[in-house]
PDB file of C-alpha atoms in Angstrom:
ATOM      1  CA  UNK A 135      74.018 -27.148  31.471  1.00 49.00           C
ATOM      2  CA  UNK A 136      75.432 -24.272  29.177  1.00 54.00           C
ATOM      3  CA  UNK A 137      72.805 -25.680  26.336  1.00 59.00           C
ATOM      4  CA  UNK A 138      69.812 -25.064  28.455  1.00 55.00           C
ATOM      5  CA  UNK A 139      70.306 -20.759  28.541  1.00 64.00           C
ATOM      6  CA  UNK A 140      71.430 -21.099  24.893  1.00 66.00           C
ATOM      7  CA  UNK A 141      68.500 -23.050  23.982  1.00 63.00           C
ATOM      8  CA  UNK A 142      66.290 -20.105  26.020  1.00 62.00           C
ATOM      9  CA  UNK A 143      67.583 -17.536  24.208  1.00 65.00           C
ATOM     10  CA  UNK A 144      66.563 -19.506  20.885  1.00 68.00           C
ATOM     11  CA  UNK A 145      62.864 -20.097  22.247  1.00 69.00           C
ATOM     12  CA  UNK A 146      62.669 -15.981  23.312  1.00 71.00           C
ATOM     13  CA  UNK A 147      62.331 -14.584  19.535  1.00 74.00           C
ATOM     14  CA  UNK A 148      59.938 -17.653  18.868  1.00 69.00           C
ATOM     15  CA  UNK A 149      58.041 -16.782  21.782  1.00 69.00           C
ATOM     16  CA  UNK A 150      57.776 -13.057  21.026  1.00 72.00           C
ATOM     17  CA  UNK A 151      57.015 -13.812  17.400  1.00 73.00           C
ATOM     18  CA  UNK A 152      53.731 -16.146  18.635  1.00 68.00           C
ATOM     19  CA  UNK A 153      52.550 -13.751  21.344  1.00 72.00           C
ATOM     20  CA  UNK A 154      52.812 -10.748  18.612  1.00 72.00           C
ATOM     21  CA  UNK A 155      51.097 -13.084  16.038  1.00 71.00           C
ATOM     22  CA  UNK A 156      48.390 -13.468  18.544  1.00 66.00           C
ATOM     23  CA  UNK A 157      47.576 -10.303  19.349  1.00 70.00           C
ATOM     24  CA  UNK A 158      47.547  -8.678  15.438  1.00 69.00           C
ATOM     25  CA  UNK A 159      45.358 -12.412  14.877  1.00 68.00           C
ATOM     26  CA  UNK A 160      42.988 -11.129  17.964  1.00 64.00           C
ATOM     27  CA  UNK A 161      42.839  -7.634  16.306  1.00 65.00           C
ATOM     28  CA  UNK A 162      42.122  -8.705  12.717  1.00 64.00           C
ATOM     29  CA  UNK A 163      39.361 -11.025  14.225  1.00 60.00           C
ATOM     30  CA  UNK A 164      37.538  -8.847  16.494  1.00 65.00           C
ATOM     31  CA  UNK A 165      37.578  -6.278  13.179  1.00 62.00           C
ATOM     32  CA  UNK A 166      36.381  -8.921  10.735  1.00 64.00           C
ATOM     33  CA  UNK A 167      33.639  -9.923  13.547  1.00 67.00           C
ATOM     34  CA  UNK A 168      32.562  -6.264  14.005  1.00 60.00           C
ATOM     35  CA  UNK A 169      32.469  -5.406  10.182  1.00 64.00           C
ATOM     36  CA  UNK A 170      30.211  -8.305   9.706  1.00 74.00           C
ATOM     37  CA  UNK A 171      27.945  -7.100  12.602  1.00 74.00           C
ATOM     38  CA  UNK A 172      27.471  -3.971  11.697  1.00 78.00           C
ATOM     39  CA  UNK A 173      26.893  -5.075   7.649  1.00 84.00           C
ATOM     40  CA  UNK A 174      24.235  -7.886   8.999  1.00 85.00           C
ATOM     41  CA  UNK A 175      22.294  -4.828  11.001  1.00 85.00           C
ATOM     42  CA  UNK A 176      22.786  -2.648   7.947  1.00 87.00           C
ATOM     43  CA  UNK A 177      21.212  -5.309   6.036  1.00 88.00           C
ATOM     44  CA  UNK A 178      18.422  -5.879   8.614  1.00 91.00           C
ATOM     45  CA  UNK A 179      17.571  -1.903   8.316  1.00 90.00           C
ATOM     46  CA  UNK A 180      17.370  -2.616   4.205  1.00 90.00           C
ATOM     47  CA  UNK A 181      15.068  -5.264   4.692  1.00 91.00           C
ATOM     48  CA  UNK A 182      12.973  -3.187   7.297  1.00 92.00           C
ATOM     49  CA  UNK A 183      12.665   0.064   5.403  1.00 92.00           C
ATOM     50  CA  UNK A 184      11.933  -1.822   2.274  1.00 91.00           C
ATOM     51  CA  UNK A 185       9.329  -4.024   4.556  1.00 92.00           C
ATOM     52  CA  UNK A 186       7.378  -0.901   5.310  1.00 93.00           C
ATOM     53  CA  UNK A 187       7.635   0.757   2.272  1.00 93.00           C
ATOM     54  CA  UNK A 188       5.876  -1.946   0.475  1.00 92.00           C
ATOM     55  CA  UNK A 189       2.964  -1.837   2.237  1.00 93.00           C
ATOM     56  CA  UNK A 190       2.772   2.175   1.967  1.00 93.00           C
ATOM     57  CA  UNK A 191       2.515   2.028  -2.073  1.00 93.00           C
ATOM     58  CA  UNK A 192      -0.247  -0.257  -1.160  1.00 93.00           C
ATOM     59  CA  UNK A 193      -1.862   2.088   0.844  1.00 92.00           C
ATOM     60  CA  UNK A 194      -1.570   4.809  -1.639  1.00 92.00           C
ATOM     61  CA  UNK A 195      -2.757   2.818  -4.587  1.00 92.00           C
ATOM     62  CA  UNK A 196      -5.989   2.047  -2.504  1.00 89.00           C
ATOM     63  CA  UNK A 197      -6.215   5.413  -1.424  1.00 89.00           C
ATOM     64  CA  UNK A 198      -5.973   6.594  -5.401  1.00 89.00           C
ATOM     65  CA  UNK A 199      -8.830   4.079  -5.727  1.00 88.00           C
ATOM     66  CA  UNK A 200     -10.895   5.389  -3.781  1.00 85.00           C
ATOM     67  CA  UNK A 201     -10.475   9.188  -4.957  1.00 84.00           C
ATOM     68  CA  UNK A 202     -10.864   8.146  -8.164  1.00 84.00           C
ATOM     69  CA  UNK A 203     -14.150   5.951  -7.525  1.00 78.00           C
ATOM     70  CA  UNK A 204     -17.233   7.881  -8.792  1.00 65.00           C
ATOM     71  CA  UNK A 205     -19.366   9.238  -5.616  1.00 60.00           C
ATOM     72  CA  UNK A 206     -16.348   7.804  -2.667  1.00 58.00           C
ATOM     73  CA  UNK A 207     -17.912   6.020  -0.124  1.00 64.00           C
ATOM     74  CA  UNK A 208     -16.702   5.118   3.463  1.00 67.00           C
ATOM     75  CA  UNK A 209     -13.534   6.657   4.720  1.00 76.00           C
ATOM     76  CA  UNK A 210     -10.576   7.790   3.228  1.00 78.00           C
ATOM     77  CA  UNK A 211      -7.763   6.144   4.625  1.00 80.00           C
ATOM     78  CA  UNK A 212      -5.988   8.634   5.819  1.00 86.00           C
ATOM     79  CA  UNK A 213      -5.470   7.515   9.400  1.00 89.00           C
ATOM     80  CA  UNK A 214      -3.925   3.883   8.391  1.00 91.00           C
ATOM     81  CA  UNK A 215      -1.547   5.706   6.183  1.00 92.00           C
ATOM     82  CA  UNK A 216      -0.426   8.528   8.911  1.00 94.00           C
ATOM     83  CA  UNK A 217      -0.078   5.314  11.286  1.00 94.00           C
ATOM     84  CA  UNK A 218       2.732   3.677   8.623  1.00 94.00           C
ATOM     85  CA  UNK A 219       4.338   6.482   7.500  1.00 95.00           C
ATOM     86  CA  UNK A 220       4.891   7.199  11.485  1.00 95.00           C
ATOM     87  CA  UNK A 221       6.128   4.009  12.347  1.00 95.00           C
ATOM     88  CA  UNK A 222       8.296   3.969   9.365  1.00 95.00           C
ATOM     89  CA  UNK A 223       9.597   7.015  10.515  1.00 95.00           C
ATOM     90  CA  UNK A 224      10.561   5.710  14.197  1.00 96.00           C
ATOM     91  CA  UNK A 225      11.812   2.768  12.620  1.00 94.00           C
ATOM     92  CA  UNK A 226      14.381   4.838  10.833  1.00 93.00           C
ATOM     93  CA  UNK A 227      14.999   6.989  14.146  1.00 93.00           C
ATOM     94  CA  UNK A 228      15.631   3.979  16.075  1.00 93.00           C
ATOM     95  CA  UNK A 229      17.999   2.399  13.391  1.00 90.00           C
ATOM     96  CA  UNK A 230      19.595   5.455  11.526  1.00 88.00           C
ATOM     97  CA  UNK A 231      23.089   4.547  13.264  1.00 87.00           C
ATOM     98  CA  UNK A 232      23.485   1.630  10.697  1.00 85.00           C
ATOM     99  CA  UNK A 233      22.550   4.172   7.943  1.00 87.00           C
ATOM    100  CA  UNK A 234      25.133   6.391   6.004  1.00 88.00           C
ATOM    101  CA  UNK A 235      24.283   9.976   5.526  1.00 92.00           C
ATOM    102  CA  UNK A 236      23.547   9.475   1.679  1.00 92.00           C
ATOM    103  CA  UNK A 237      20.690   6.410   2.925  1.00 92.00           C
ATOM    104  CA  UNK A 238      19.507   8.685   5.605  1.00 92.00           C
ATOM    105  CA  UNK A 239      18.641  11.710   3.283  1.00 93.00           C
ATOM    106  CA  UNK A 240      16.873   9.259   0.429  1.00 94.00           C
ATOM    107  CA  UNK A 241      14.862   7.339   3.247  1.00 94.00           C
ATOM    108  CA  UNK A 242      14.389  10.927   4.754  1.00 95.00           C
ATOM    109  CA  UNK A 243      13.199  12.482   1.448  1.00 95.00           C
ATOM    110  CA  UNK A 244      10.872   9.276   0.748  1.00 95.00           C
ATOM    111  CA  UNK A 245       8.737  10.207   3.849  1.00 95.00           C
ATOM    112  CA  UNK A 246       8.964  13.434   3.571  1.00 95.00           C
ATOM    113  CA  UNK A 247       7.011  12.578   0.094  1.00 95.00           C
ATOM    114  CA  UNK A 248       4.535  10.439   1.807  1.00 95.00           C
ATOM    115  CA  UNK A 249       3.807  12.813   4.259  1.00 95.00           C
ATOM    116  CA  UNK A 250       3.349  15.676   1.383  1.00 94.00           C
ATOM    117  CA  UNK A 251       0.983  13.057  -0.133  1.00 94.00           C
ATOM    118  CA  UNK A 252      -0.822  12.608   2.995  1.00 93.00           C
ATOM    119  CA  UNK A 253      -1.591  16.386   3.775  1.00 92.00           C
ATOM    120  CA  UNK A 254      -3.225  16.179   0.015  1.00 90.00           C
ATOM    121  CA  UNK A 255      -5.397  12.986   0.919  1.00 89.00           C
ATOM    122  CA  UNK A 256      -6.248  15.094   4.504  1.00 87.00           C
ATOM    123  CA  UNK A 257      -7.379  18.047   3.096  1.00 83.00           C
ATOM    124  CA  UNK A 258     -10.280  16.288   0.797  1.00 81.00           C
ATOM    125  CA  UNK A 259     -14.011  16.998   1.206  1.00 78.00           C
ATOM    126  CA  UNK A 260     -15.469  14.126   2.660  1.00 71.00           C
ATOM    127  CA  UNK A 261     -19.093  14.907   1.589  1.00 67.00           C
ATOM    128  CA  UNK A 262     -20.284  15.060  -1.484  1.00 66.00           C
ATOM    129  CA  UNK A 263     -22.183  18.175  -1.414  1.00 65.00           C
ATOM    130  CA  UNK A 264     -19.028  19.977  -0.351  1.00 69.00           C
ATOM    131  CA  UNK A 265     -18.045  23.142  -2.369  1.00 74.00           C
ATOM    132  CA  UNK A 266     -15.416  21.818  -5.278  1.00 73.00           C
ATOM    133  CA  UNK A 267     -15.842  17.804  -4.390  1.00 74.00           C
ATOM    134  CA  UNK A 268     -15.259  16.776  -8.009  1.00 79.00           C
ATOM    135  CA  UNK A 269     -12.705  18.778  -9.156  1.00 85.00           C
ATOM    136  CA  UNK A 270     -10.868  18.372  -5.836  1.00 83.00           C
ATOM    137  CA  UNK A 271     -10.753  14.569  -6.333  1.00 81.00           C
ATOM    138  CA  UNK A 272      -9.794  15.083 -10.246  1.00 87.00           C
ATOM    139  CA  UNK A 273      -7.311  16.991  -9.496  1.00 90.00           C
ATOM    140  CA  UNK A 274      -5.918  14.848  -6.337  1.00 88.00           C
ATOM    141  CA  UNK A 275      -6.398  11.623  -8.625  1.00 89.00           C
ATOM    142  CA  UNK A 276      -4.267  12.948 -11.445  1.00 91.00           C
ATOM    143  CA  UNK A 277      -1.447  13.967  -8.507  1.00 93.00           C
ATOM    144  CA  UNK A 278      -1.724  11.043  -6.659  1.00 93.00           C
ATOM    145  CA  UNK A 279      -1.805   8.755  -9.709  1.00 92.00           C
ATOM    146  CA  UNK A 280       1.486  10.672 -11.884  1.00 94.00           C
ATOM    147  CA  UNK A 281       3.080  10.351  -8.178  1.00 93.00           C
ATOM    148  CA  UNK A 282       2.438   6.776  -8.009  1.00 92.00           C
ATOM    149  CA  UNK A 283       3.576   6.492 -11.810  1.00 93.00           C
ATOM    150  CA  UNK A 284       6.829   8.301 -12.019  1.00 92.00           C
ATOM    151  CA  UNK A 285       7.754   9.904  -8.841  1.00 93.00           C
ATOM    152  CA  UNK A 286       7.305   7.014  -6.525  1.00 92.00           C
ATOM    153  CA  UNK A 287       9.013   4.780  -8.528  1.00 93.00           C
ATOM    154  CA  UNK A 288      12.017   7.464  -8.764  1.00 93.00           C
ATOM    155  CA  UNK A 289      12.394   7.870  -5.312  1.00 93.00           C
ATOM    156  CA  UNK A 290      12.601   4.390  -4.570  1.00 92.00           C
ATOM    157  CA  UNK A 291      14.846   3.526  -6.868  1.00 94.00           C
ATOM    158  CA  UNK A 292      17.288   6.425  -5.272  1.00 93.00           C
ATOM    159  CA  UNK A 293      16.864   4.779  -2.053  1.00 91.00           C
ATOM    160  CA  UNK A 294      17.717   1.160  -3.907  1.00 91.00           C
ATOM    161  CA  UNK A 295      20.639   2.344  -5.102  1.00 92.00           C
ATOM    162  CA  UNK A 296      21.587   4.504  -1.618  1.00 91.00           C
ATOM    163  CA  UNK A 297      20.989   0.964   0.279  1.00 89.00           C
ATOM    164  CA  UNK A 298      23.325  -0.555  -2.789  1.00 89.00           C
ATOM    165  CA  UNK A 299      26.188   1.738  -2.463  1.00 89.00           C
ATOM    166  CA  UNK A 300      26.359   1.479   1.348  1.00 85.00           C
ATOM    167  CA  UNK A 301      25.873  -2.508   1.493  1.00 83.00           C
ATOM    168  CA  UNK A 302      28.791  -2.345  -1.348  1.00 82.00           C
ATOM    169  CA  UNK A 303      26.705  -4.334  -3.720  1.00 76.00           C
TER     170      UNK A 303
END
């Protein structure tokens, strides 16, 4: 009978070891399950931004087409463009929580851009007879077009490498 309290106080540190190894394996779990959460929505937010940005340099490159079309016809697409750079905006809104500050500002700054180029696309005569047509849309094609050549391609490539830095790629 004297083994079986000796034999307890063996199993106690054992015991006390496994229920400690437990909870710091619980801890390090639920951590390593939350980290990859949060990088999988960060990722998700990369692959919307980038999603909608796409098709916006394919708005403005039809949009420079048509200002720089001899005698524009039809409408300007102005209204499809406000439509994506708004819902690109409330797409950020709705996800910035996954975004770091540095990714917020470059996303931030990249609409701000679009909208710039949208007030310039707005404020176009639409008739041809208007006061200054021609040298409006000269002067809105060479914009829009060193925009979509250096500028553009600039800006996105801050917000590549903002998305890179806070993925840790």
């Amino acid at each position: 009978m004297s083994q079986l309290p000796s034999m307890g106080y063996g199993l106690m540190p054992y015991l006390a070891l496994a229920c400690a190894s437990a909870v710091v394996g619980y801890y390090f779990a639920r951590k390593r399950t939350e980290y990859e959460v949060g990088y999988s929505h960060r990722v998700e937010v990369y692959e919307g931004v980038q999603g909608m940005v796409i098709p916006l340099v394919e708005e403005f490159e039809a949009a420079l087409k048509y200002v720089r079309a001899p005698g524009p016809s039809g409408e300007l697409p102005v209204e499809e463009i406000e439509n994506s750079v708004a819902g690109l905006e409330k797409y950020v809104a709705q996800h910035e929580m996954w975004l770091d500050r540095r990714t917020s500002a470059t996303v931030r700054d990249l609409i701000a851009a679009f909208r710039a180029r949208l007030r310039i696309l707005d404020l176009l005569p639409r008739r041809y007879d208007d006061p200054g047509f021609e040298r409006a849309y000269e002067r809105t094609a060479s914009d829009l077009d060193e925009w979509l050549r250096t500028d553009l391609p600039a800006a996105r490539k801050d917000l590549d490498d903002a998305f890179r830095a806070m993925l840790g790629v």
